[in-house]
Amino acid sequence: MSPTVDGALPDLRQIIEDLRRQLAKRTAERDEALEQQTATAEVLGVINSSPGDLSPVFDAMLEKAMRLCEALRLGN
């Protein structure tokens, strides 16, 4: 006996909901990775513009780390 359309709807709804959750998770992971890459690029820019002077580099690293940690804390 083949499944009816009405019988298949709950299964399809569950599949769609599972796919939506997976998409949301992957989107959050992508956004987090992009934020980390952006922070890294910004710190590298400071390193490049401050040869021999570590103070701005450490300041930038601290700022970016704090921003990333706040984003991670809010995202969880």
PDB file of C-alpha atoms in Angstrom:
ATOM      1  CA  MET A   1       0.000   0.000   0.000  1.00  0.00           C
ATOM      2  CA  SER A   2       1.503   3.355  -1.002  1.00  0.00           C
ATOM      3  CA  PRO A   3       1.521   6.327   1.387  1.00  0.00           C
ATOM      4  CA  THR A   4      -1.113   8.960   0.838  1.00  0.00           C
ATOM      5  CA  VAL A   5      -0.356  12.601   0.259  1.00  0.00           C
ATOM      6  CA  ASP A   6      -1.887  13.450   3.648  1.00  0.00           C
ATOM      7  CA  GLY A   7       0.287  10.841   5.338  1.00  0.00           C
ATOM      8  CA  ALA A   8       3.435  12.211   3.731  1.00  0.00           C
ATOM      9  CA  LEU A   9       2.834  15.838   4.794  1.00  0.00           C
ATOM     10  CA  PRO A  10       4.021  15.436   8.405  1.00  0.00           C
ATOM     11  CA  ASP A  11       7.204  13.750   7.154  1.00  0.00           C
ATOM     12  CA  LEU A  12       7.817  16.526   4.636  1.00  0.00           C
ATOM     13  CA  ARG A  13       7.162  19.204   7.242  1.00  0.00           C
ATOM     14  CA  GLN A  14       9.684  17.563   9.568  1.00  0.00           C
ATOM     15  CA  ILE A  15      12.256  17.347   6.785  1.00  0.00           C
ATOM     16  CA  ILE A  16      11.728  21.005   5.911  1.00  0.00           C
ATOM     17  CA  GLU A  17      12.059  22.027   9.563  1.00  0.00           C
ATOM     18  CA  ASP A  18      15.259  19.974   9.925  1.00  0.00           C
ATOM     19  CA  LEU A  19      16.697  21.604   6.807  1.00  0.00           C
ATOM     20  CA  ARG A  20      15.814  25.064   8.111  1.00  0.00           C
ATOM     21  CA  ARG A  21      17.608  24.337  11.396  1.00  0.00           C
ATOM     22  CA  GLN A  22      20.659  23.057   9.526  1.00  0.00           C
ATOM     23  CA  LEU A  23      20.672  26.143   7.314  1.00  0.00           C
ATOM     24  CA  ALA A  24      20.433  28.465  10.323  1.00  0.00           C
ATOM     25  CA  LYS A  25      23.309  26.618  12.020  1.00  0.00           C
ATOM     26  CA  ARG A  26      25.506  26.773   8.914  1.00  0.00           C
ATOM     27  CA  THR A  27      24.678  30.442   8.409  1.00  0.00           C
ATOM     28  CA  ALA A  28      25.708  31.222  12.003  1.00  0.00           C
ATOM     29  CA  GLU A  29      28.948  29.254  11.547  1.00  0.00           C
ATOM     30  CA  ARG A  30      29.688  31.116   8.309  1.00  0.00           C
ATOM     31  CA  ASP A  31      28.997  34.481   9.939  1.00  0.00           C
ATOM     32  CA  GLU A  32      31.281  33.636  12.869  1.00  0.00           C
ATOM     33  CA  ALA A  33      34.090  32.546  10.540  1.00  0.00           C
ATOM     34  CA  LEU A  34      33.699  35.715   8.482  1.00  0.00           C
ATOM     35  CA  GLU A  35      33.861  37.860  11.608  1.00  0.00           C
ATOM     36  CA  GLN A  36      37.041  36.080  12.730  1.00  0.00           C
ATOM     37  CA  GLN A  37      38.636  36.525   9.312  1.00  0.00           C
ATOM     38  CA  THR A  38      37.703  40.197   9.274  1.00  0.00           C
ATOM     39  CA  ALA A  39      39.225  40.741  12.711  1.00  0.00           C
ATOM     40  CA  THR A  40      42.396  38.930  11.630  1.00  0.00           C
ATOM     41  CA  ALA A  41      42.675  41.073   8.508  1.00  0.00           C
ATOM     42  CA  GLU A  42      42.200  44.244  10.567  1.00  0.00           C
ATOM     43  CA  VAL A  43      44.931  43.221  13.031  1.00  0.00           C
ATOM     44  CA  LEU A  44      47.257  42.357  10.151  1.00  0.00           C
ATOM     45  CA  GLY A  45      46.588  45.827   8.733  1.00  0.00           C
ATOM     46  CA  VAL A  46      47.619  47.377  12.048  1.00  0.00           C
ATOM     47  CA  ILE A  47      50.748  45.217  12.144  1.00  0.00           C
ATOM     48  CA  ASN A  48      51.599  46.335   8.621  1.00  0.00           C
ATOM     49  CA  SER A  49      51.135  50.015   9.452  1.00  0.00           C
ATOM     50  CA  SER A  50      53.016  49.882  12.766  1.00  0.00           C
ATOM     51  CA  PRO A  51      56.414  48.314  12.148  1.00  0.00           C
ATOM     52  CA  GLY A  52      58.406  48.180  15.337  1.00  0.00           C
ATOM     53  CA  ASP A  53      55.595  49.601  17.514  1.00  0.00           C
ATOM     54  CA  LEU A  54      53.741  46.798  19.266  1.00  0.00           C
ATOM     55  CA  SER A  55      51.367  48.945  21.328  1.00  0.00           C
ATOM     56  CA  PRO A  56      48.850  49.594  18.516  1.00  0.00           C
ATOM     57  CA  VAL A  57      49.053  45.924  17.529  1.00  0.00           C
ATOM     58  CA  PHE A  58      48.204  44.725  21.036  1.00  0.00           C
ATOM     59  CA  ASP A  59      45.450  47.340  21.324  1.00  0.00           C
ATOM     60  CA  ALA A  60      43.919  46.158  18.050  1.00  0.00           C
ATOM     61  CA  MET A  61      44.199  42.513  19.069  1.00  0.00           C
ATOM     62  CA  LEU A  62      42.479  43.213  22.381  1.00  0.00           C
ATOM     63  CA  GLU A  63      39.714  45.206  20.707  1.00  0.00           C
ATOM     64  CA  LYS A  64      39.058  42.508  18.112  1.00  0.00           C
ATOM     65  CA  ALA A  65      39.162  39.704  20.680  1.00  0.00           C
ATOM     66  CA  MET A  66      36.676  41.519  22.885  1.00  0.00           C
ATOM     67  CA  ARG A  67      34.387  42.121  19.911  1.00  0.00           C
ATOM     68  CA  LEU A  68      34.585  38.484  18.857  1.00  0.00           C
ATOM     69  CA  CYS A  69      33.979  37.185  22.368  1.00  0.00           C
ATOM     70  CA  GLU A  70      30.933  39.390  22.747  1.00  0.00           C
ATOM     71  CA  ALA A  71      29.595  38.143  19.425  1.00  0.00           C
ATOM     72  CA  LEU A  72      30.167  34.549  20.483  1.00  0.00           C
ATOM     73  CA  ARG A  73      28.562  35.118  23.879  1.00  0.00           C
ATOM     74  CA  LEU A  74      25.484  36.757  22.351  1.00  0.00           C
ATOM     75  CA  GLY A  75      25.223  34.116  19.647  1.00  0.00           C
ATOM     76  CA  ASN A  76      25.090  31.196  22.099  1.00  0.00           C
TER      77      ASN A  76
END
